[in-house]
Amino acid sequence: MRIITLNLSGLRSAAKKGLFDWLPQQEAEVVCVQELKAQQDDIKGVMRSLEGYHSYFHCAEKKGYSGVGLYTRYAPDQIVEGTGIPEIDAEGRFLRADFGNLTVISIYLPSGSSGEHRQAAKFFFMEQFFPLLRELAVCGREVLLCGDWNIAHKEIDLKNWRSNQKNSGFLPEERAWLSTVFDELKLVDVFRAINPEPDQYTWWSNRGQAWANNVGWRIDYQIATPQLASTATCTSIYKEERFSDHAPLIIDYAFEL
């Protein structure tokens, strides 16, 4: 089972950059996408009807903002849009698909980089979302949460960690929260369980020469229950083409849908 997650920085923009020429070649069972920046009526053609895939989208109420989606080769047993928390769901940040005993979730945490009000929204999300994470961790299902968590967990996960310790995405409170997800809830950062190497990033600022110099952040994750995580066989970050300012995170699991 191959799972891909990618923050699109705009579904229509990624489509113009060749995403839907590349995706069918990957033979992924599930593709989780974030930051659609689109409403349901904007999602047409191959963006909605990718050959061989079912597609589902949870859009933000605000136009041109946020939103998450799923492309899956198999029809899910059920789709759940949103967390049930109105402030979170208005921004289109959670889309769940159930297949037998497997749950796959496309998740997009807020960024707090645009100001104090958005950092407050990010902390609200983290506080409100944690009980749901706890429920998922102990529900007895295999669970995989894929997406842009907007937090670099450890120093190895961003190039310039020293100068970013007071910046959103690497604040001590954010990193401690993510540690609790891993240590207390026993959920697993699947990429890092397989690949302990430095300089592995999934997002690069558009400022300066960040991409060219690989001055990046690892903020896109596949986070799984332990049994599912133990079946992961290989992982990669695809950087041969650029569909957005993030790169696709690809992980293969010895797990049958």
Short mmCIF file of C-alpha atoms in Angstrom, two decimals:
data_model
loop_
_atom_site.label_atom_id
_atom_site.label_comp_id
_atom_site.label_asym_id
_atom_site.label_seq_id
_atom_site.Cartn_x
_atom_site.Cartn_y
_atom_site.Cartn_z
CA MET A 1 0.00 0.00 0.00
CA ARG A 2 1.47 3.31 -1.12
CA ILE A 3 0.34 6.53 0.57
CA ILE A 4 1.27 10.01 -0.65
CA THR A 5 0.69 13.29 1.16
CA LEU A 6 1.24 16.74 -0.32
CA ASN A 7 0.37 20.33 0.58
CA LEU A 8 -0.64 21.73 -2.80
CA SER A 9 -0.49 25.47 -2.10
CA GLY A 10 -3.54 25.58 -4.34
CA LEU A 11 -5.14 22.65 -6.17
CA ARG A 12 -5.53 24.52 -9.44
CA SER A 13 -1.96 25.80 -9.26
CA ALA A 14 -0.59 22.28 -8.66
CA ALA A 15 -2.66 20.97 -11.57
CA LYS A 16 -1.11 23.54 -13.89
CA LYS A 17 2.34 22.44 -12.70
CA GLY A 18 1.75 18.84 -13.79
CA LEU A 19 0.55 17.15 -10.61
CA PHE A 20 -2.07 15.09 -12.40
CA ASP A 21 0.40 13.91 -15.02
CA TRP A 22 2.68 12.65 -12.23
CA LEU A 23 0.16 11.17 -9.81
CA PRO A 24 -1.13 8.25 -11.94
CA GLN A 25 2.44 7.04 -12.43
CA GLN A 26 2.88 6.60 -8.66
CA GLU A 27 0.26 3.85 -8.29
CA ALA A 28 -0.68 5.08 -4.82
CA GLU A 29 -3.66 3.58 -3.06
CA VAL A 30 -4.42 6.84 -1.24
CA VAL A 31 -3.28 10.42 -1.87
CA CYS A 32 -3.89 13.00 0.86
CA VAL A 33 -3.77 16.66 -0.17
CA GLN A 34 -3.96 19.90 1.77
CA GLU A 35 -4.38 23.62 1.11
CA LEU A 36 -6.79 23.25 -1.78
CA LYS A 37 -7.53 27.00 -1.94
CA ALA A 38 -10.69 26.03 -3.81
CA GLN A 39 -14.42 25.61 -3.36
CA GLN A 40 -16.35 22.54 -4.50
CA ASP A 41 -17.48 24.29 -7.69
CA ASP A 42 -13.87 25.09 -8.58
CA ILE A 43 -12.82 21.43 -8.55
CA LYS A 44 -13.47 20.18 -12.07
CA GLY A 45 -12.02 17.90 -14.71
CA VAL A 46 -9.06 15.77 -13.74
CA MET A 47 -8.87 17.50 -10.35
CA ARG A 48 -12.12 15.77 -9.41
CA SER A 49 -12.23 12.84 -11.83
CA LEU A 50 -8.70 11.43 -11.76
CA GLU A 51 -8.89 8.15 -13.66
CA GLY A 52 -8.88 5.15 -11.35
CA TYR A 53 -9.58 7.18 -8.20
CA HIS A 54 -12.49 8.27 -6.06
CA SER A 55 -12.11 11.86 -4.83
CA TYR A 56 -13.38 13.66 -1.74
CA PHE A 57 -12.87 17.23 -0.56
CA HIS A 58 -13.54 19.25 2.59
CA CYS A 59 -13.30 22.91 1.63
CA ALA A 60 -12.97 25.96 3.82
CA GLU A 61 -15.86 28.40 4.02
CA LYS A 62 -13.48 31.21 3.08
CA LYS A 63 -12.70 31.30 -0.63
CA GLY A 64 -9.13 30.65 -1.72
CA TYR A 65 -8.15 29.26 1.66
CA SER A 66 -7.15 25.98 3.29
CA GLY A 67 -9.15 22.83 2.49
CA VAL A 68 -8.16 19.14 2.37
CA GLY A 69 -8.82 16.25 0.03
CA LEU A 70 -8.41 12.55 -0.58
CA TYR A 71 -7.91 10.50 -3.74
CA THR A 72 -8.37 6.77 -3.21
CA ARG A 73 -8.35 3.76 -5.52
CA TYR A 74 -10.98 2.04 -3.38
CA ALA A 75 -14.37 3.33 -2.34
CA PRO A 76 -14.26 3.98 1.42
CA ASP A 77 -16.75 2.43 3.81
CA GLN A 78 -17.41 5.94 5.08
CA ILE A 79 -16.16 9.52 4.72
CA VAL A 80 -16.16 11.95 7.65
CA GLU A 81 -15.78 15.65 6.91
CA GLY A 82 -14.53 17.66 9.86
CA THR A 83 -13.88 17.13 13.52
CA GLY A 84 -17.19 18.34 14.90
CA ILE A 85 -15.45 21.48 16.22
CA PRO A 86 -17.05 24.40 14.31
CA GLU A 87 -14.06 26.77 14.45
CA ILE A 88 -11.80 24.07 12.96
CA ASP A 89 -14.27 22.71 10.44
CA ALA A 90 -15.02 26.16 8.99
CA GLU A 91 -11.42 26.13 7.73
CA GLY A 92 -11.60 22.69 6.10
CA ARG A 93 -8.78 20.93 7.94
CA PHE A 94 -9.88 17.30 8.51
CA LEU A 95 -11.13 14.61 6.11
CA ARG A 96 -11.36 10.98 7.18
CA ALA A 97 -11.83 7.83 5.10
CA ASP A 98 -12.43 4.37 6.58
CA PHE A 99 -11.50 1.17 4.75
CA GLY A 100 -12.22 -1.97 6.76
CA ASN A 101 -10.03 -1.65 9.87
CA LEU A 102 -7.95 1.20 8.40
CA THR A 103 -8.61 4.91 8.83
CA VAL A 104 -6.73 7.44 6.68
CA ILE A 105 -7.05 11.14 7.50
CA SER A 106 -5.94 14.15 5.48
CA ILE A 107 -5.05 16.77 8.09
CA TYR A 108 -3.90 20.39 7.86
CA LEU A 109 -2.92 22.27 11.00
CA PRO A 110 -3.00 26.07 10.91
CA SER A 111 0.11 28.11 10.38
CA GLY A 112 0.75 30.77 12.98
CA SER A 113 3.31 32.67 10.95
CA SER A 114 1.03 35.48 9.77
CA GLY A 115 0.45 36.98 13.20
CA GLU A 116 -0.56 36.52 16.81
CA HIS A 117 -4.21 35.90 15.94
CA ARG A 118 -3.27 32.96 13.73
CA GLN A 119 -0.85 31.58 16.31
CA ALA A 120 -3.74 31.71 18.79
CA ALA A 121 -5.88 29.80 16.27
CA LYS A 122 -3.12 27.24 15.94
CA PHE A 123 -2.90 26.73 19.71
CA PHE A 124 -6.71 26.44 19.83
CA PHE A 125 -6.58 23.74 17.17
CA MET A 126 -3.86 21.84 19.04
CA GLU A 127 -5.79 21.97 22.32
CA GLN A 128 -9.12 21.00 20.80
CA PHE A 129 -7.72 18.35 18.47
CA PHE A 130 -5.69 16.45 21.05
CA PRO A 131 -8.67 14.61 22.63
CA LEU A 132 -9.66 13.41 19.16
CA LEU A 133 -6.11 12.22 18.57
CA ARG A 134 -6.31 10.32 21.85
CA GLU A 135 -9.55 8.67 20.76
CA LEU A 136 -8.02 7.68 17.44
CA ALA A 137 -4.93 6.25 19.16
CA VAL A 138 -6.99 3.84 21.30
CA CYS A 139 -9.97 3.10 19.02
CA GLY A 140 -8.64 -0.31 18.00
CA ARG A 141 -8.35 0.63 14.33
CA GLU A 142 -5.17 1.19 12.36
CA VAL A 143 -4.99 4.96 11.87
CA LEU A 144 -2.84 7.06 9.53
CA LEU A 145 -2.87 10.86 9.74
CA CYS A 146 -1.25 12.43 6.71
CA GLY A 147 -0.64 16.07 6.08
CA ASP A 148 0.94 19.39 6.87
CA TRP A 149 1.21 19.71 10.66
CA ASN A 150 3.08 23.05 10.41
CA ILE A 151 5.49 21.96 13.17
CA ALA A 152 9.10 20.85 12.80
CA HIS A 153 9.53 18.44 15.67
CA LYS A 154 13.26 18.39 16.38
CA GLU A 155 16.39 20.30 15.49
CA ILE A 156 17.13 17.80 12.73
CA ASP A 157 13.83 18.74 11.07
CA LEU A 158 14.79 22.21 9.88
CA LYS A 159 17.97 23.73 8.56
CA ASN A 160 18.17 26.93 10.61
CA TRP A 161 16.79 25.71 13.90
CA ARG A 162 18.80 28.10 16.10
CA SER A 163 17.33 31.23 14.50
CA ASN A 164 13.78 29.81 14.43
CA GLN A 165 13.28 28.93 18.09
CA LYS A 166 10.95 31.92 18.58
CA ASN A 167 9.12 31.47 15.29
CA SER A 168 5.84 29.68 14.62
CA GLY A 169 6.45 26.11 13.55
CA PHE A 170 9.36 25.59 15.93
CA LEU A 171 8.09 27.11 19.16
CA PRO A 172 8.83 25.08 22.30
CA GLU A 173 5.10 24.72 23.01
CA GLU A 174 4.44 23.33 19.54
CA ARG A 175 7.31 20.88 19.67
CA ALA A 176 6.31 19.71 23.16
CA TRP A 177 2.75 19.12 21.95
CA LEU A 178 4.00 16.98 19.08
CA SER A 179 6.26 15.07 21.49
CA THR A 180 3.17 14.29 23.55
CA VAL A 181 1.46 12.94 20.45
CA PHE A 182 4.37 10.56 19.97
CA ASP A 183 5.32 9.77 23.58
CA GLU A 184 1.98 9.74 25.38
CA LEU A 185 -0.36 8.62 22.61
CA LYS A 186 2.28 6.29 21.14
CA LEU A 187 1.58 7.44 17.60
CA VAL A 188 4.58 7.09 15.28
CA ASP A 189 6.32 9.54 12.95
CA VAL A 190 6.67 6.94 10.20
CA PHE A 191 9.20 8.80 8.04
CA ARG A 192 11.56 9.36 10.95
CA ALA A 193 11.18 5.75 12.11
CA ILE A 194 12.64 4.68 8.76
CA ASN A 195 14.93 7.57 7.87
CA PRO A 196 17.12 9.07 10.62
CA GLU A 197 19.18 11.19 8.24
CA PRO A 198 19.49 15.01 8.45
CA ASP A 199 18.62 17.44 5.65
CA GLN A 200 15.31 15.72 4.88
CA TYR A 201 12.75 18.46 4.31
CA THR A 202 9.28 18.77 2.78
CA TRP A 203 8.82 22.57 2.63
CA TRP A 204 11.00 25.44 1.48
CA SER A 205 10.30 29.14 1.72
CA ASN A 206 9.90 30.98 -1.57
CA ARG A 207 12.25 33.64 -0.24
CA GLY A 208 15.85 33.76 -1.35
CA GLN A 209 17.46 30.51 -2.51
CA ALA A 210 15.87 28.21 0.08
CA TRP A 211 14.96 25.49 -2.44
CA ALA A 212 18.26 25.66 -4.31
CA ASN A 213 20.24 25.48 -1.06
CA ASN A 214 17.91 22.96 0.63
CA VAL A 215 17.18 25.34 3.49
CA GLY A 216 13.93 23.67 4.44
CA TRP A 217 11.60 22.36 7.10
CA ARG A 218 10.12 18.89 7.61
CA ILE A 219 6.54 19.77 8.51
CA ASP A 220 4.62 17.19 6.44
CA TYR A 221 4.05 13.88 8.20
CA GLN A 222 2.52 10.45 8.03
CA ILE A 223 1.69 9.64 11.66
CA ALA A 224 0.40 6.15 12.38
CA THR A 225 -0.67 3.74 15.06
CA PRO A 226 2.27 1.49 16.03
CA GLN A 227 1.19 -1.69 14.26
CA LEU A 228 0.58 0.08 10.97
CA ALA A 229 3.82 2.04 11.32
CA SER A 230 5.74 -1.22 11.79
CA THR A 231 4.66 -2.33 8.30
CA ALA A 232 6.28 0.66 6.56
CA THR A 233 8.94 -0.58 4.15
CA CYS A 234 10.34 2.50 2.41
CA THR A 235 9.90 6.24 2.21
CA SER A 236 10.91 9.08 -0.07
CA ILE A 237 10.48 12.80 -0.56
CA TYR A 238 9.92 13.52 -4.26
CA LYS A 239 11.88 16.52 -5.47
CA GLU A 240 12.45 15.95 -9.18
CA GLU A 241 9.48 18.17 -10.02
CA ARG A 242 7.84 20.98 -8.06
CA PHE A 243 4.08 21.10 -7.78
CA SER A 244 4.06 23.56 -4.83
CA ASP A 245 6.41 24.90 -2.17
CA HIS A 246 6.04 21.49 -0.48
CA ALA A 247 7.26 18.13 -1.77
CA PRO A 248 5.25 14.90 -1.87
CA LEU A 249 6.01 12.54 1.03
CA ILE A 250 5.67 8.94 -0.15
CA ILE A 251 5.60 5.89 2.13
CA ASP A 252 5.00 2.25 1.23
CA TYR A 253 3.40 -0.11 3.76
CA ALA A 254 3.19 -3.91 3.74
CA PHE A 255 -0.51 -3.55 4.45
CA GLU A 256 -3.41 -4.58 2.23
CA LEU A 257 -6.41 -2.29 1.84
#
